[in-house]
GROMACS .gro file of C-alpha atoms in nm:
model
  360
    1MET     CA    1  -0.568  -2.567  -2.661
    2ALA     CA    2  -0.762  -2.241  -2.678
    3GLN     CA    3  -0.781  -1.865  -2.682
    4VAL     CA    4  -1.037  -1.701  -2.453
    5SER     CA    5  -1.168  -1.353  -2.525
    6LEU     CA    6  -1.394  -1.137  -2.308
    7ARG     CA    7  -1.542  -0.818  -2.453
    8GLN     CA    8  -1.722  -0.575  -2.220
    9VAL     CA    9  -1.840  -0.869  -2.009
   10THR     CA   10  -2.067  -0.750  -1.728
   11LYS     CA   11  -2.254  -0.930  -1.450
   12ILE     CA   12  -2.547  -0.757  -1.279
   13TYR     CA   13  -2.750  -0.952  -1.023
   14ASP     CA   14  -3.124  -0.919  -0.967
   15ASN     CA   15  -3.068  -0.677  -0.677
   16SER     CA   16  -2.885  -0.444  -0.924
   17PHE     CA   17  -2.545  -0.526  -0.772
   18VAL     CA   18  -2.275  -0.501  -1.040
   19ALA     CA   19  -2.031  -0.785  -0.969
   20VAL     CA   20  -1.823  -0.741  -1.286
   21LYS     CA   21  -1.820  -0.430  -1.503
   22ALA     CA   22  -1.716  -0.421  -1.870
   23ALA     CA   23  -1.429  -0.671  -1.845
   24ASP     CA   24  -1.199  -0.686  -2.149
   25ILE     CA   25  -0.944  -0.971  -2.143
   26ASP     CA   26  -0.762  -1.160  -2.418
   27ILE     CA   27  -0.618  -1.489  -2.292
   28GLN     CA   28  -0.372  -1.639  -2.536
   29ASP     CA   29  -0.337  -2.005  -2.627
   30LYS     CA   30  -0.127  -2.192  -2.364
   31GLU     CA   31  -0.120  -1.887  -2.137
   32PHE     CA   32  -0.142  -1.910  -1.757
   33ILE     CA   33  -0.341  -1.605  -1.648
   34VAL     CA   34  -0.429  -1.522  -1.288
   35LEU     CA   35  -0.730  -1.323  -1.168
   36VAL     CA   36  -0.641  -1.159  -0.837
   37GLY     CA   37  -0.796  -0.911  -0.598
   38PRO     CA   38  -0.953  -0.880  -0.252
   39SER     CA   39  -1.266  -1.069  -0.147
   40GLY     CA   40  -1.573  -0.950  -0.336
   41CYS     CA   41  -1.380  -0.800  -0.629
   42GLY     CA   42  -1.555  -1.019  -0.888
   43LYS     CA   43  -1.275  -1.260  -0.977
   44SER     CA   44  -1.468  -1.581  -0.901
   45THR     CA   45  -1.778  -1.442  -1.075
   46LEU     CA   46  -1.566  -1.376  -1.384
   47LEU     CA   47  -1.430  -1.732  -1.375
   48ARG     CA   48  -1.781  -1.876  -1.333
   49MET     CA   49  -1.901  -1.679  -1.637
   50ILE     CA   50  -1.620  -1.834  -1.841
   51ALA     CA   51  -1.728  -2.175  -1.711
   52GLY     CA   52  -2.095  -2.108  -1.786
   53LEU     CA   53  -2.198  -2.138  -1.421
   54GLU     CA   54  -2.308  -1.772  -1.419
   55ASP     CA   55  -2.506  -1.601  -1.694
   56ILE     CA   56  -2.344  -1.303  -1.866
   57SER     CA   57  -2.563  -0.992  -1.828
   58SER     CA   58  -2.401  -0.818  -2.124
   59GLY     CA   59  -2.089  -0.845  -2.335
   60GLU     CA   60  -1.943  -1.138  -2.524
   61LEU     CA   61  -1.735  -1.443  -2.431
   62ARG     CA   62  -1.550  -1.632  -2.703
   63ILE     CA   63  -1.345  -1.952  -2.685
   64ASP     CA   64  -1.145  -2.017  -3.001
   65ASP     CA   65  -1.345  -1.740  -3.169
   66LYS     CA   66  -1.677  -1.911  -3.099
   67VAL     CA   67  -1.934  -1.712  -2.900
   68MET     CA   68  -2.009  -1.903  -2.579
   69ASN     CA   69  -2.268  -1.683  -2.405
   70GLN     CA   70  -2.554  -1.931  -2.454
   71VAL     CA   71  -2.350  -2.253  -2.472
   72PRO     CA   72  -2.414  -2.488  -2.174
   73PRO     CA   73  -2.115  -2.557  -1.944
   74LYS     CA   74  -2.089  -2.921  -2.055
   75ASP     CA   75  -2.040  -2.813  -2.417
   76ARG     CA   76  -1.769  -2.551  -2.357
   77ASP     CA   77  -1.483  -2.804  -2.334
   78ILE     CA   78  -1.353  -2.659  -2.008
   79ALA     CA   79  -1.263  -2.826  -1.677
   80MET     CA   80  -1.286  -2.654  -1.340
   81VAL     CA   81  -1.099  -2.726  -1.016
   82PHE     CA   82  -1.286  -2.599  -0.710
   83GLN     CA   83  -1.168  -2.473  -0.373
   84ASN     CA   84  -1.341  -2.755  -0.182
   85TYR     CA   85  -1.219  -3.035  -0.419
   86ALA     CA   86  -1.582  -3.155  -0.483
   87LEU     CA   87  -1.487  -3.525  -0.472
   88TYR     CA   88  -1.745  -3.799  -0.435
   89PRO     CA   89  -1.677  -3.948  -0.089
   90HIS     CA   90  -1.820  -4.295  -0.173
   91MET     CA   91  -1.597  -4.336  -0.480
   92THR     CA   92  -1.229  -4.431  -0.498
   93VAL     CA   93  -0.973  -4.194  -0.648
   94TYR     CA   94  -0.986  -4.395  -0.971
   95GLN     CA   95  -1.366  -4.374  -0.984
   96ASN     CA   96  -1.364  -4.001  -0.910
   97MET     CA   97  -1.120  -3.936  -1.194
   98ALA     CA   98  -1.305  -4.166  -1.433
   99PHE     CA   99  -1.658  -4.048  -1.357
  100GLY     CA  100  -1.674  -3.760  -1.607
  101LEU     CA  101  -1.535  -3.980  -1.883
  102LYS     CA  102  -1.797  -4.248  -1.815
  103LEU     CA  103  -2.072  -3.989  -1.851
  104ARG     CA  104  -1.926  -3.901  -2.191
  105LYS     CA  105  -1.936  -4.269  -2.296
  106PHE     CA  106  -1.561  -4.319  -2.334
  107SER     CA  107  -1.448  -4.679  -2.368
  108LYS     CA  108  -1.313  -4.860  -2.062
  109GLU     CA  109  -0.972  -4.887  -2.226
  110GLU     CA  110  -0.955  -4.512  -2.297
  111ILE     CA  111  -1.075  -4.425  -1.946
  112ASP     CA  112  -0.816  -4.655  -1.790
  113ARG     CA  113  -0.536  -4.508  -2.003
  114ARG     CA  114  -0.630  -4.148  -1.927
  115VAL     CA  115  -0.674  -4.202  -1.553
  116LYS     CA  116  -0.343  -4.384  -1.517
  117ASP     CA  117  -0.159  -4.126  -1.729
  118ALA     CA  118  -0.297  -3.841  -1.517
  119ALA     CA  119  -0.220  -4.027  -1.195
  120GLU     CA  120   0.140  -4.076  -1.306
  121ILE     CA  121   0.177  -3.706  -1.392
  122LEU     CA  122   0.045  -3.610  -1.046
  123ASP     CA  123   0.229  -3.885  -0.857
  124ILE     CA  124  -0.091  -4.036  -0.717
  125SER     CA  125  -0.081  -4.377  -0.887
  126HIS     CA  126  -0.047  -4.544  -0.544
  127LEU     CA  127  -0.367  -4.374  -0.425
  128LEU     CA  128  -0.605  -4.487  -0.700
  129HIS     CA  129  -0.788  -4.741  -0.482
  130ARG     CA  130  -0.829  -4.515  -0.177
  131LYS     CA  131  -1.134  -4.306  -0.096
  132PRO     CA  132  -1.111  -3.928  -0.035
  133LYS     CA  133  -1.147  -3.959   0.344
  134ALA     CA  134  -0.818  -4.153   0.352
  135LEU     CA  135  -0.628  -3.872   0.174
  136SER     CA  136  -0.457  -3.559   0.298
  137GLY     CA  137  -0.569  -3.217   0.176
  138GLY     CA  138  -0.284  -3.199  -0.074
  139GLN     CA  139  -0.363  -3.546  -0.209
  140ARG     CA  140  -0.731  -3.457  -0.249
  141GLN     CA  141  -0.633  -3.148  -0.443
  142ARG     CA  142  -0.418  -3.358  -0.675
  143VAL     CA  143  -0.714  -3.587  -0.737
  144ALA     CA  144  -0.932  -3.286  -0.818
  145VAL     CA  145  -0.669  -3.166  -1.065
  146GLY     CA  146  -0.638  -3.517  -1.207
  147ARG     CA  147  -1.012  -3.532  -1.267
  148ALA     CA  148  -0.971  -3.219  -1.479
  149ILE     CA  149  -0.664  -3.348  -1.665
  150VAL     CA  150  -0.831  -3.668  -1.786
  151ARG     CA  151  -1.088  -3.458  -1.970
  152LYS     CA  152  -0.814  -3.300  -2.186
  153PRO     CA  153  -1.016  -2.978  -2.203
  154LYS     CA  154  -0.939  -2.668  -2.407
  155VAL     CA  155  -0.927  -2.454  -2.091
  156PHE     CA  156  -0.853  -2.531  -1.725
  157LEU     CA  157  -1.021  -2.309  -1.465
  158PHE     CA  158  -0.896  -2.298  -1.104
  159ASP     CA  159  -1.107  -2.129  -0.833
  160GLU     CA  160  -0.879  -2.066  -0.532
  161PRO     CA  161  -0.770  -2.433  -0.530
  162LEU     CA  162  -0.501  -2.396  -0.262
  163SER     CA  163  -0.681  -2.185  -0.002
  164ASN     CA  164  -0.769  -2.486   0.218
  165LEU     CA  165  -0.408  -2.607   0.241
  166ASP     CA  166  -0.148  -2.516   0.503
  167ALA     CA  167   0.124  -2.266   0.412
  168LYS     CA  168   0.399  -2.519   0.331
  169LEU     CA  169   0.171  -2.733   0.117
  170ARG     CA  170   0.041  -2.425  -0.069
  171VAL     CA  171   0.397  -2.343  -0.174
  172GLN     CA  172   0.452  -2.701  -0.290
  173MET     CA  173   0.123  -2.722  -0.479
  174ARG     CA  174   0.162  -2.391  -0.661
  175THR     CA  175   0.499  -2.520  -0.786
  176GLU     CA  176   0.332  -2.843  -0.898
  177ILE     CA  177   0.055  -2.658  -1.084
  178SER     CA  178   0.313  -2.438  -1.260
  179LYS     CA  179   0.507  -2.749  -1.365
  180LEU     CA  180   0.183  -2.909  -1.479
  181HIS     CA  181   0.105  -2.607  -1.697
  182ALA     CA  182   0.447  -2.630  -1.861
  183ARG     CA  183   0.403  -3.003  -1.922
  184LEU     CA  184   0.048  -2.989  -2.060
  185GLU     CA  185   0.104  -2.661  -2.253
  186SER     CA  186  -0.257  -2.578  -2.174
  187THR     CA  187  -0.459  -2.260  -2.134
  188MET     CA  188  -0.520  -2.199  -1.763
  189VAL     CA  189  -0.722  -1.933  -1.579
  190TYR     CA  190  -0.651  -1.925  -1.207
  191VAL     CA  191  -0.835  -1.728  -0.937
  192THR     CA  192  -0.671  -1.634  -0.607
  193HIS     CA  193  -0.683  -1.361  -0.342
  194ASP     CA  194  -0.316  -1.429  -0.263
  195GLN     CA  195  -0.094  -1.190  -0.458
  196ILE     CA  196   0.215  -1.407  -0.387
  197GLU     CA  197   0.043  -1.697  -0.567
  198ALA     CA  198  -0.042  -1.461  -0.851
  199MET     CA  199   0.313  -1.325  -0.881
  200THR     CA  200   0.482  -1.665  -0.874
  201MET     CA  201   0.244  -1.853  -1.107
  202GLY     CA  202   0.099  -1.624  -1.370
  203ASP     CA  203   0.233  -1.538  -1.715
  204ARG     CA  204   0.008  -1.234  -1.677
  205ILE     CA  205  -0.206  -1.109  -1.391
  206VAL     CA  206  -0.547  -0.942  -1.401
  207VAL     CA  207  -0.593  -0.718  -1.096
  208LEU     CA  208  -0.957  -0.647  -1.003
  209LYS     CA  209  -1.121  -0.410  -0.757
  210ASP     CA  210  -1.497  -0.373  -0.705
  211GLY     CA  211  -1.568  -0.563  -1.028
  212VAL     CA  212  -1.345  -0.340  -1.242
  213ILE     CA  213  -1.016  -0.447  -1.400
  214GLN     CA  214  -0.742  -0.217  -1.273
  215GLN     CA  215  -0.448  -0.352  -1.475
  216ILE     CA  216  -0.343  -0.653  -1.684
  217ASP     CA  217   0.029  -0.716  -1.711
  218THR     CA  218   0.321  -0.945  -1.631
  219PRO     CA  219   0.416  -0.986  -1.264
  220LEU     CA  220   0.729  -0.768  -1.286
  221LYS     CA  221   0.556  -0.491  -1.479
  222LEU     CA  222   0.274  -0.485  -1.224
  223TYR     CA  223   0.533  -0.459  -0.948
  224ASN     CA  224   0.753  -0.196  -1.111
  225ASN     CA  225   0.493  -0.002  -1.310
  226PRO     CA  226   0.157  -0.014  -1.129
  227ALA     CA  227  -0.128   0.170  -1.300
  228ASN     CA  228  -0.262   0.330  -0.981
  229LYS     CA  229  -0.239   0.336  -0.603
  230PHE     CA  230  -0.459   0.028  -0.557
  231VAL     CA  231  -0.238  -0.192  -0.776
  232ALA     CA  232   0.076  -0.051  -0.613
  233GLY     CA  233  -0.055  -0.137  -0.267
  234PHE     CA  234  -0.200  -0.477  -0.355
  235ILE     CA  235   0.101  -0.619  -0.539
  236GLY     CA  236   0.405  -0.677  -0.318
  237SER     CA  237   0.460  -0.837   0.023
  238PRO     CA  238   0.500  -0.670   0.265
  239ALA     CA  239   0.275  -0.410   0.107
  240MET     CA  240   0.388  -0.069  -0.014
  241ASN     CA  241   0.396   0.209   0.247
  242PHE     CA  242   0.174   0.511   0.184
  243ILE     CA  243   0.246   0.847   0.348
  244GLN     CA  244   0.013   1.143   0.299
  245GLY     CA  245   0.173   1.485   0.284
  246THR     CA  246   0.184   1.810   0.089
  247ILE     CA  247   0.414   1.953  -0.174
  248GLU     CA  248   0.573   2.279  -0.062
  249LYS     CA  249   0.820   2.511  -0.229
  250ASN     CA  250   1.110   2.688  -0.057
  251ASP     CA  251   1.451   2.694  -0.224
  252GLN     CA  252   1.337   2.374  -0.391
  253LEU     CA  253   1.032   2.150  -0.396
  254GLU     CA  254   0.973   1.944  -0.081
  255PHE     CA  255   0.740   1.669   0.038
  256ARG     CA  256   0.624   1.741   0.394
  257THR     CA  257   0.437   1.552   0.665
  258GLU     CA  258   0.421   1.582   1.042
  259GLY     CA  259   0.743   1.385   1.087
  260LEU     CA  260   0.908   1.402   0.748
  261LEU     CA  261   1.066   1.654   0.515
  262LEU     CA  262   1.207   1.529   0.185
  263SER     CA  263   1.380   1.746  -0.074
  264LEU     CA  264   1.284   1.637  -0.424
  265ALA     CA  265   1.533   1.585  -0.704
  266ASP     CA  266   1.487   1.793  -1.018
  267ASP     CA  267   1.326   1.518  -1.229
  268ILE     CA  268   1.071   1.443  -0.956
  269ALA     CA  269   1.016   1.813  -0.877
  270GLU     CA  270   0.933   1.884  -1.240
  271LYS     CA  271   0.641   1.638  -1.235
  272LEU     CA  272   0.519   1.752  -0.892
  273ALA     CA  273   0.542   2.127  -0.961
  274PRO     CA  274   0.169   2.154  -1.051
  275PHE     CA  275   0.081   2.013  -0.706
  276VAL     CA  276   0.239   2.280  -0.485
  277HIS     CA  277   0.031   2.324  -0.163
  278GLU     CA  278  -0.177   2.018  -0.257
  279GLN     CA  279  -0.204   1.690  -0.074
  280VAL     CA  280  -0.032   1.394  -0.238
  281THR     CA  281   0.062   1.043  -0.125
  282LEU     CA  282   0.415   0.907  -0.125
  283GLY     CA  283   0.435   0.533  -0.194
  284VAL     CA  284   0.757   0.352  -0.107
  285ARG     CA  285   0.816  -0.021  -0.088
  286PRO     CA  286   0.967  -0.171   0.232
  287GLU     CA  287   1.289  -0.266   0.051
  288HIS     CA  288   1.339   0.096  -0.058
  289ILE     CA  289   1.353   0.227   0.298
  290GLN     CA  290   1.706   0.237   0.441
  291TYR     CA  291   1.756   0.167   0.811
  292ASN     CA  292   1.986   0.399   1.010
  293SER     CA  293   2.055   0.599   0.698
  294ASP     CA  294   2.298   0.891   0.708
  295ALA     CA  295   2.139   1.042   0.397
  296ARG     CA  296   2.040   1.407   0.411
  297ALA     CA  297   1.678   1.305   0.351
  298ALA     CA  298   1.670   1.070   0.651
  299ALA     CA  299   1.413   1.115   0.929
  300ALA     CA  300   1.397   1.005   1.294
  301ALA     CA  301   1.166   0.714   1.374
  302HIS     CA  302   1.106   0.460   1.652
  303ILE     CA  303   1.095   0.082   1.621
  304GLU     CA  304   0.757  -0.064   1.724
  305VAL     CA  305   0.776  -0.428   1.608
  306ILE     CA  306   1.064  -0.650   1.495
  307GLU     CA  307   1.005  -0.962   1.282
  308PRO     CA  308   1.328  -1.161   1.230
  309MET     CA  309   1.278  -1.384   0.925
  310GLY     CA  310   1.625  -1.539   0.912
  311ASN     CA  311   1.741  -1.410   0.574
  312GLU     CA  312   1.592  -1.066   0.642
  313THR     CA  313   1.425  -0.861   0.914
  314ILE     CA  314   1.092  -0.679   0.882
  315LEU     CA  315   1.067  -0.362   1.092
  316TYR     CA  316   0.753  -0.168   1.179
  317VAL     CA  317   0.860   0.183   1.269
  318ARG     CA  318   0.663   0.491   1.375
  319LEU     CA  319   0.732   0.811   1.187
  320GLY     CA  320   0.504   1.087   1.314
  321LYS     CA  321   0.149   0.952   1.284
  322ASP     CA  322   0.250   0.686   1.029
  323VAL     CA  323   0.368   0.330   1.095
  324LEU     CA  324   0.595   0.218   0.811
  325THR     CA  325   0.728  -0.125   0.713
  326ALA     CA  326   1.096  -0.164   0.627
  327ARG     CA  327   1.269  -0.474   0.490
  328ILE     CA  328   1.632  -0.479   0.600
  329ALA     CA  329   1.926  -0.718   0.632
  330PRO     CA  330   1.916  -0.942   0.943
  331GLN     CA  331   2.049  -0.763   1.252
  332SER     CA  332   2.070  -0.891   1.610
  333HIS     CA  333   2.106  -0.566   1.803
  334LEU     CA  334   1.762  -0.419   1.724
  335LYS     CA  335   1.538  -0.324   2.017
  336VAL     CA  336   1.173  -0.225   2.033
  337GLY     CA  337   1.145   0.144   2.123
  338ALA     CA  338   1.490   0.229   1.991
  339GLU     CA  339   1.531   0.534   1.769
  340CYS     CA  340   1.655   0.492   1.414
  341ARG     CA  341   1.692   0.709   1.107
  342LEU     CA  342   1.508   0.613   0.792
  343GLY     CA  343   1.621   0.702   0.442
  344PHE     CA  344   1.399   0.684   0.134
  345ASP     CA  345   1.505   0.585  -0.216
  346LEU     CA  346   1.286   0.838  -0.396
  347ALA     CA  347   1.416   0.725  -0.735
  348LYS     CA  348   1.215   0.405  -0.681
  349ALA     CA  349   0.921   0.565  -0.500
  350TYR     CA  350   0.584   0.678  -0.635
  351PHE     CA  351   0.370   0.986  -0.585
  352PHE     CA  352  -0.011   0.970  -0.620
  353ASP     CA  353  -0.262   1.254  -0.649
  354ARG     CA  354  -0.581   1.275  -0.442
  355HIS     CA  355  -0.759   1.053  -0.698
  356ASP     CA  356  -0.497   0.777  -0.650
  357ASN     CA  357  -0.349   0.830  -0.998
  358ILE     CA  358   0.028   0.812  -1.037
  359ILE     CA  359   0.205   1.148  -1.075
  360HIS     CA  360   0.557   1.007  -1.072
   0.00000   0.00000   0.00000
């Protein structure tokens, strides 16, 4: 397969809009890497530059140590799976999968072998004589993936391929794509706005915001060691809670808001000492908020919304002017409007300065 390297890759459109700014990424051979971020962050533009569908304004793209900036898409030995499947409606599944190979003058025997092998891998052999209109969304997506597989490219590119599927089918298909990656041992670059897809599929994840790479790391390292407030808030579902307050000093250092007063342990206080009387943001994940806690650091709150999920319950609780999300064990006695006491596991929490950089 292939290594893909991007060095200071930038995309600036004619209206001076910077879609991607100085992207540096090293994608290893056989790696599954996911580009993730909110709409408009530049992830699809980055993928299209790798594919050759967008010109690179500056910087350098290499595949297997060969500069690709001026190489046409058809000569890059990549295959792309699009969000809308891009199947030819007048062709059968077999013809759709075979079409690219026919253009490249493969023999009929080789085309037949590759199409049938790919169909068997994707469990669509029984669909080869149907046309796309007779297929479900999930089946069409498998055909689109199969059309890429038959090419045996150096690099597979996926541009939000599951976004048109229903929730259950998305879960099934992301499992299938992960299994496919393991079977083919191929290099894959996958774009999504869904951080759950990113966390469950990627060997590493590239988090983008406003065209700038915020962090590149494994899913667990992104979750446990985010580089900044944006990454901390984007990775994780439900999202991390953010509470703005100030650091004050009495007998010991404290974090204060309108409805909350937390005494800080010595190791945390040491890092926050330079921020006395300054505004900081406390970040705490829903699973690190304790419901009806008897801890000394607990604070009174009121339940606003209850979401029973079966294996867990998601609570939305008001604490002063903030509405926080807590993930707790399933409980049947909860009532909207009821008062509860929230505890915070500060050992697993984060503090950010006014520039969204991590203090602790």
